[in-house]
Tab-separated table of C-alpha atoms and ligand atoms in Angstrom:
chain	number	residue	atom	x	y	z
A	176	MET	CA	-29.949	-139.423	159.250
A	177	THR	CA	-28.708	-136.055	159.354
A	178	PHE	CA	-27.860	-133.524	162.322
A	179	ARG	CA	-27.607	-130.339	161.797
A	180	ILE	CA	-25.481	-128.764	164.632
A	181	GLY	CA	-25.789	-125.384	165.893
A	182	THR	CA	-28.589	-124.346	163.325
A	183	ALA	CA	-30.785	-122.062	165.135
A	184	ILE	CA	-34.828	-122.545	164.236
A	185	LYS	CA	-35.955	-119.253	163.123
A	186	GLU	CA	-39.688	-120.269	162.607
A	187	CYS	CA	-42.058	-123.451	163.447
A	188	THR	CA	-44.682	-123.840	160.379
A	189	PRO	CA	-47.324	-126.237	159.802
A	190	ASP	CA	-45.155	-128.174	157.145
A	191	GLY	CA	-42.023	-128.080	159.394
A	192	VAL	CA	-39.068	-125.367	160.664
A	193	VAL	CA	-37.542	-122.497	159.029
A	194	VAL	CA	-33.725	-122.637	159.590
A	195	GLY	CA	-30.612	-119.911	159.320
A	196	GLU	CA	-31.304	-117.808	156.285
A	197	GLY	CA	-34.853	-119.008	155.275
A	198	GLU	CA	-34.074	-122.843	154.374
A	199	GLU	CA	-37.256	-124.702	155.062
A	200	ILE	CA	-37.083	-128.144	156.388
A	201	ARG	CA	-40.300	-129.694	155.803
A	202	ALA	CA	-41.576	-132.170	158.315
A	203	GLN	CA	-45.121	-133.443	159.549
A	204	THR	CA	-43.332	-133.924	163.372
A	205	VAL	CA	-41.471	-131.331	165.270
A	206	ILE	CA	-40.241	-132.302	168.622
A	207	TRP	CA	-38.653	-129.011	170.539
A	208	THR	CA	-36.102	-130.181	172.932
A	209	GLY	CA	-34.777	-126.513	173.647
A	210	GLY	CA	-33.494	-126.479	177.403
A	211	ILE	CA	-34.293	-123.886	179.918
A	212	ARG	CA	-31.828	-120.820	180.894
A	213	GLY	CA	-32.196	-118.082	183.615
A	214	ASN	CA	-33.413	-115.052	182.833
A	215	ARG	CA	-30.851	-112.564	181.241
A	216	LEU	CA	-31.697	-110.008	184.065
A	217	ILE	CA	-29.801	-112.476	186.424
A	218	GLU	CA	-26.359	-112.202	184.318
A	219	GLU	CA	-26.904	-108.466	183.772
A	220	ALA	CA	-27.714	-108.294	187.686
A	221	GLY	CA	-23.735	-109.349	188.012
A	222	PHE	CA	-24.355	-112.956	189.683
A	223	GLU	CA	-21.952	-115.785	188.594
A	224	THR	CA	-24.264	-118.020	186.482
A	225	MET	CA	-24.384	-121.653	184.526
A	226	ARG	CA	-26.500	-120.859	181.389
A	227	GLY	CA	-28.033	-117.980	183.080
A	228	ARG	CA	-28.822	-119.846	186.424
A	229	VAL	CA	-27.332	-119.185	190.136
A	230	LYS	CA	-25.532	-122.037	191.811
A	231	VAL	CA	-27.773	-121.065	195.396
A	232	ASP	CA	-26.285	-122.251	198.649
A	233	GLU	CA	-28.356	-125.078	200.579
A	234	PHE	CA	-30.527	-122.272	202.135
A	235	LEU	CA	-31.599	-120.938	198.316
A	236	ARG	CA	-29.383	-117.667	198.330
A	237	ALA	CA	-27.249	-116.110	195.939
A	238	PRO	CA	-23.463	-117.086	196.997
A	239	GLY	CA	-22.388	-114.406	198.786
A	240	HIS	CA	-25.231	-112.792	199.576
A	241	GLU	CA	-27.090	-113.382	202.780
A	242	ASN	CA	-30.244	-111.501	201.741
A	243	ILE	CA	-30.865	-112.458	198.090
A	244	TYR	CA	-32.796	-115.340	197.646
A	245	ILE	CA	-33.020	-117.171	193.949
A	246	VAL	CA	-35.819	-119.842	193.136
A	247	GLY	CA	-36.860	-121.378	190.049
A	248	ASP	CA	-35.448	-121.629	186.895
A	249	ASN	CA	-32.946	-118.981	188.058
A	250	SER	CA	-31.464	-120.956	190.304
A	251	ILE	CA	-29.446	-124.193	189.954
A	252	ILE	CA	-29.210	-126.838	192.556
A	253	PHE	CA	-27.586	-130.537	192.582
A	254	ASN	CA	-28.680	-133.874	193.872
A	255	PRO	CA	-26.897	-135.829	195.918
A	256	GLU	CA	-24.823	-137.401	192.885
A	257	GLY	CA	-23.994	-133.977	191.932
A	258	ARG	CA	-26.404	-133.533	188.753
A	259	PRO	CA	-28.324	-130.511	188.644
A	260	TYR	CA	-32.116	-130.836	189.074
A	261	PRO	CA	-34.230	-130.194	186.317
A	262	PRO	CA	-35.989	-126.765	186.466
A	263	THR	CA	-39.652	-127.878	186.854
A	264	ALA	CA	-42.602	-126.231	188.174
A	265	GLN	CA	-42.365	-128.770	190.843
A	266	ILE	CA	-39.282	-127.799	192.294
A	267	ALA	CA	-39.843	-123.774	191.971
A	268	MET	CA	-42.747	-124.499	194.045
A	269	GLN	CA	-41.182	-126.383	196.646
A	270	GLN	CA	-38.302	-123.828	196.917
A	271	GLY	CA	-41.066	-121.068	197.321
A	272	VAL	CA	-41.825	-122.654	200.233
A	273	THR	CA	-38.541	-123.056	201.797
A	274	CYS	CA	-37.723	-119.377	200.498
A	275	ALA	CA	-40.445	-118.200	202.179
A	276	HIS	CA	-39.741	-119.454	205.708
A	277	ASN	CA	-36.147	-118.614	205.369
A	278	LEU	CA	-37.072	-114.930	204.787
A	279	VAL	CA	-39.364	-114.980	207.690
A	280	ALA	CA	-36.704	-116.678	209.570
A	281	SER	CA	-34.115	-114.396	208.732
A	282	ILE	CA	-36.010	-111.492	209.569
A	283	ARG	CA	-36.560	-112.919	213.164
A	284	ASN	CA	-33.052	-113.918	213.424
A	285	GLN	CA	-34.401	-117.870	213.491
A	286	PRO	CA	-32.472	-120.513	211.988
A	287	LEU	CA	-32.882	-121.085	208.195
A	288	LYS	CA	-34.062	-124.058	206.719
A	289	LYS	CA	-31.974	-126.412	204.114
A	290	PHE	CA	-33.860	-126.918	200.997
A	291	GLU	CA	-34.750	-130.349	200.274
A	292	PHE	CA	-36.584	-131.680	197.069
A	293	HIS	CA	-39.005	-134.045	197.417
A	294	ASN	CA	-39.480	-135.719	194.199
A	295	LYS	CA	-43.542	-136.557	193.582
A	296	GLY	CA	-42.890	-138.054	190.173
A	297	THR	CA	-42.975	-136.528	186.420
A	298	VAL	CA	-45.943	-136.618	183.799
A	299	ALA	CA	-45.040	-135.285	180.331
A	300	SER	CA	-48.034	-134.108	178.136
A	301	LEU	CA	-47.706	-135.661	174.818
A	302	GLY	CA	-50.664	-134.045	172.815
A	303	LYS	CA	-54.749	-133.869	173.577
A	304	GLY	CA	-55.807	-136.938	175.720
A	305	GLU	CA	-51.791	-138.459	175.431
A	306	ALA	CA	-49.382	-138.640	178.346
A	307	ILE	CA	-46.909	-140.684	179.971
A	308	GLY	CA	-45.642	-140.388	183.641
A	309	ILE	CA	-44.584	-142.106	186.850
A	310	ALA	CA	-46.321	-140.641	190.237
A	311	PHE	CA	-46.914	-142.791	193.222
A	312	GLY	CA	-44.261	-145.203	192.041
A	313	LYS	CA	-46.517	-146.380	189.198
A	314	LYS	CA	-46.178	-145.597	185.836
A	315	TYR	CA	-49.184	-144.228	183.620
A	316	LYS	CA	-49.958	-143.567	179.822
A	317	GLY	CA	-52.416	-142.421	177.845
A	318	ARG	CA	-55.545	-140.828	178.520
A	319	VAL	CA	-55.048	-141.744	182.632
A	320	ALA	CA	-51.964	-140.064	182.275
A	321	ALA	CA	-53.553	-137.040	180.816
A	322	TRP	CA	-55.868	-136.845	183.393
A	323	LEU	CA	-53.154	-137.053	185.882
A	324	LYS	CA	-51.464	-134.154	184.070
A	325	LYS	CA	-54.555	-131.954	184.211
A	326	LEU	CA	-55.186	-132.765	187.696
A	327	ILE	CA	-51.337	-131.929	188.872
A	328	ASP	CA	-51.858	-128.626	186.735
A	329	LEU	CA	-55.059	-127.766	188.442
A	330	ARG	CA	-53.501	-128.514	192.179
A	331	TYR	CA	-50.415	-126.449	190.808
A	332	LEU	CA	-52.957	-123.582	190.172
A	333	PHE	CA	-55.044	-124.041	193.527
A	334	ILE	CA	-51.899	-123.919	195.748
A	335	ILE	CA	-50.713	-120.539	194.323
A	336	GLY	CA	-54.206	-118.807	194.133
A	337	GLY	CA	-57.118	-120.901	195.442
A	338	ILE	CA	-60.602	-121.884	193.801
A	339	PRO	CA	-60.295	-118.123	191.972
A	340	LEU	CA	-57.453	-118.923	190.198
A	341	VAL	CA	-58.463	-122.440	189.502
A	342	LEU	CA	-61.656	-121.438	187.910
A	343	ARG	CA	-59.939	-118.305	186.261
A	344	LYS	CA	-57.068	-120.550	184.549
A	345	GLY	CA	-57.647	-124.097	184.814
A	346	LYS	CA	-58.511	-126.416	181.759
A	347	PHE	CA	-60.532	-128.894	182.792
A	348	PHE	CA	-61.219	-130.673	179.145
B	1093	LIG	C1	-43.322	-125.197	177.249
B	1093	LIG	C2	-42.741	-125.696	178.617
B	1093	LIG	C3	-43.327	-126.600	179.317
B	1093	LIG	C4	-43.279	-126.981	180.574
B	1093	LIG	N1	-43.926	-128.264	181.073
B	1093	LIG	C5	-43.382	-128.294	182.384
B	1093	LIG	C6	-44.395	-129.548	182.779
B	1093	LIG	O1	-45.208	-130.283	182.295
B	1093	LIG	N2	-44.078	-129.380	184.674
B	1093	LIG	C7	-42.933	-128.991	185.168
B	1093	LIG	O2	-42.975	-129.061	186.463
B	1093	LIG	N3	-42.686	-127.782	184.253
B	1093	LIG	C8	-42.666	-127.680	183.141
B	1093	LIG	N4	-42.064	-126.574	182.668
B	1093	LIG	C9	-41.085	-125.790	183.573
B	1093	LIG	C10	-41.839	-124.525	184.338
B	1093	LIG	O3	-42.904	-123.819	183.695
B	1093	LIG	C11	-40.609	-123.723	185.190
B	1093	LIG	O4	-39.691	-124.738	185.651
B	1093	LIG	C12	-41.755	-123.036	186.046
B	1093	LIG	O5	-42.630	-122.136	185.687
B	1093	LIG	C13	-40.304	-122.167	186.672
B	1093	LIG	O6	-41.010	-121.437	187.677
B	1093	LIG	P1	-40.446	-119.809	188.026
B	1093	LIG	O7	-41.155	-119.511	188.669
B	1093	LIG	O8	-38.845	-120.134	187.958
B	1093	LIG	O9	-40.537	-119.180	186.457
B	1093	LIG	P2	-41.683	-118.582	185.240
B	1093	LIG	O10	-42.897	-119.613	185.970
B	1093	LIG	O11	-41.438	-118.542	184.294
B	1093	LIG	O12	-42.308	-117.149	186.141
B	1093	LIG	C14	-41.347	-116.200	186.081
B	1093	LIG	C15	-42.197	-114.812	185.866
B	1093	LIG	O13	-41.464	-113.962	186.091
B	1093	LIG	C16	-41.795	-112.850	185.099
B	1093	LIG	N5	-40.709	-111.857	184.599
B	1093	LIG	C17	-39.673	-112.087	183.509
B	1093	LIG	N6	-38.911	-111.334	183.592
B	1093	LIG	C18	-39.500	-110.490	184.557
B	1093	LIG	C19	-38.981	-108.795	184.944
B	1093	LIG	N7	-37.966	-108.613	184.190
B	1093	LIG	N8	-39.644	-108.119	185.888
B	1093	LIG	C20	-40.703	-108.611	186.363
B	1093	LIG	N9	-41.369	-110.143	185.924
B	1093	LIG	C21	-40.609	-110.807	184.892
B	1093	LIG	C22	-42.462	-113.964	183.950
B	1093	LIG	O14	-43.249	-112.823	183.366
B	1093	LIG	C23	-43.025	-114.987	184.690
B	1093	LIG	O15	-44.304	-114.673	184.865
B	1093	LIG	C24	-42.183	-126.181	181.281
B	1093	LIG	C25	-41.614	-125.185	180.766
B	1093	LIG	C26	-42.085	-124.774	179.647
B	1093	LIG	C27	-41.441	-123.651	178.825
């Protein structure tokens, strides 16, 4: 096994990947593990960031700014063990709810709500009809997990945009 540290992938093709100055590494299976970073706009706006993400306070505000909230992939918050929560749609949506509450509260001079993440589980797609995951305290795999993943996606669309968004963007099969 050879590790190629610090080598950027330029292109992914049906036959493998292209790295560096055009060198091709042939492979039938390519696994992407690229991490998520915040939008460069956040750095350009002058916020102090960690990989482009702002360490927000317990109310989801940018440090030193009482009137700026940052949620989703552009924010970073830590679990009780001091490790950052991974940037996921699940946490972004929960932050959205707290942020909306806090925006209204700050306009009305009411107390702000601390953000608390409630982990509902994790399901990862492994291709068509295949997935693995943990939800409701149980492990799932294969077709059942794949259906669970679809259900989660549809629920996500429903919460954001109701039935019209589900019908417009939802993938049922
Ligand atoms: C390949 C992939 C698979 C993933 N799978 C999962 C998964 O299975 N489960 C899960 O929970 N999470 C998953 N995630 C992570 C999840 O998508 C993100 O954590 C989530 O979307 C973050 O929400 P967000 O609102 O912060 O950002 P986004 O959903 O990325 O929304 C940001 C929006 O801002 C817009 N925008 C960007 N720049 C500007 C600008 N300058 N002006 C105006 N608008 C702008 C973008 O177009 C976009 O619509 C996955 C991510 C990737 C890349």
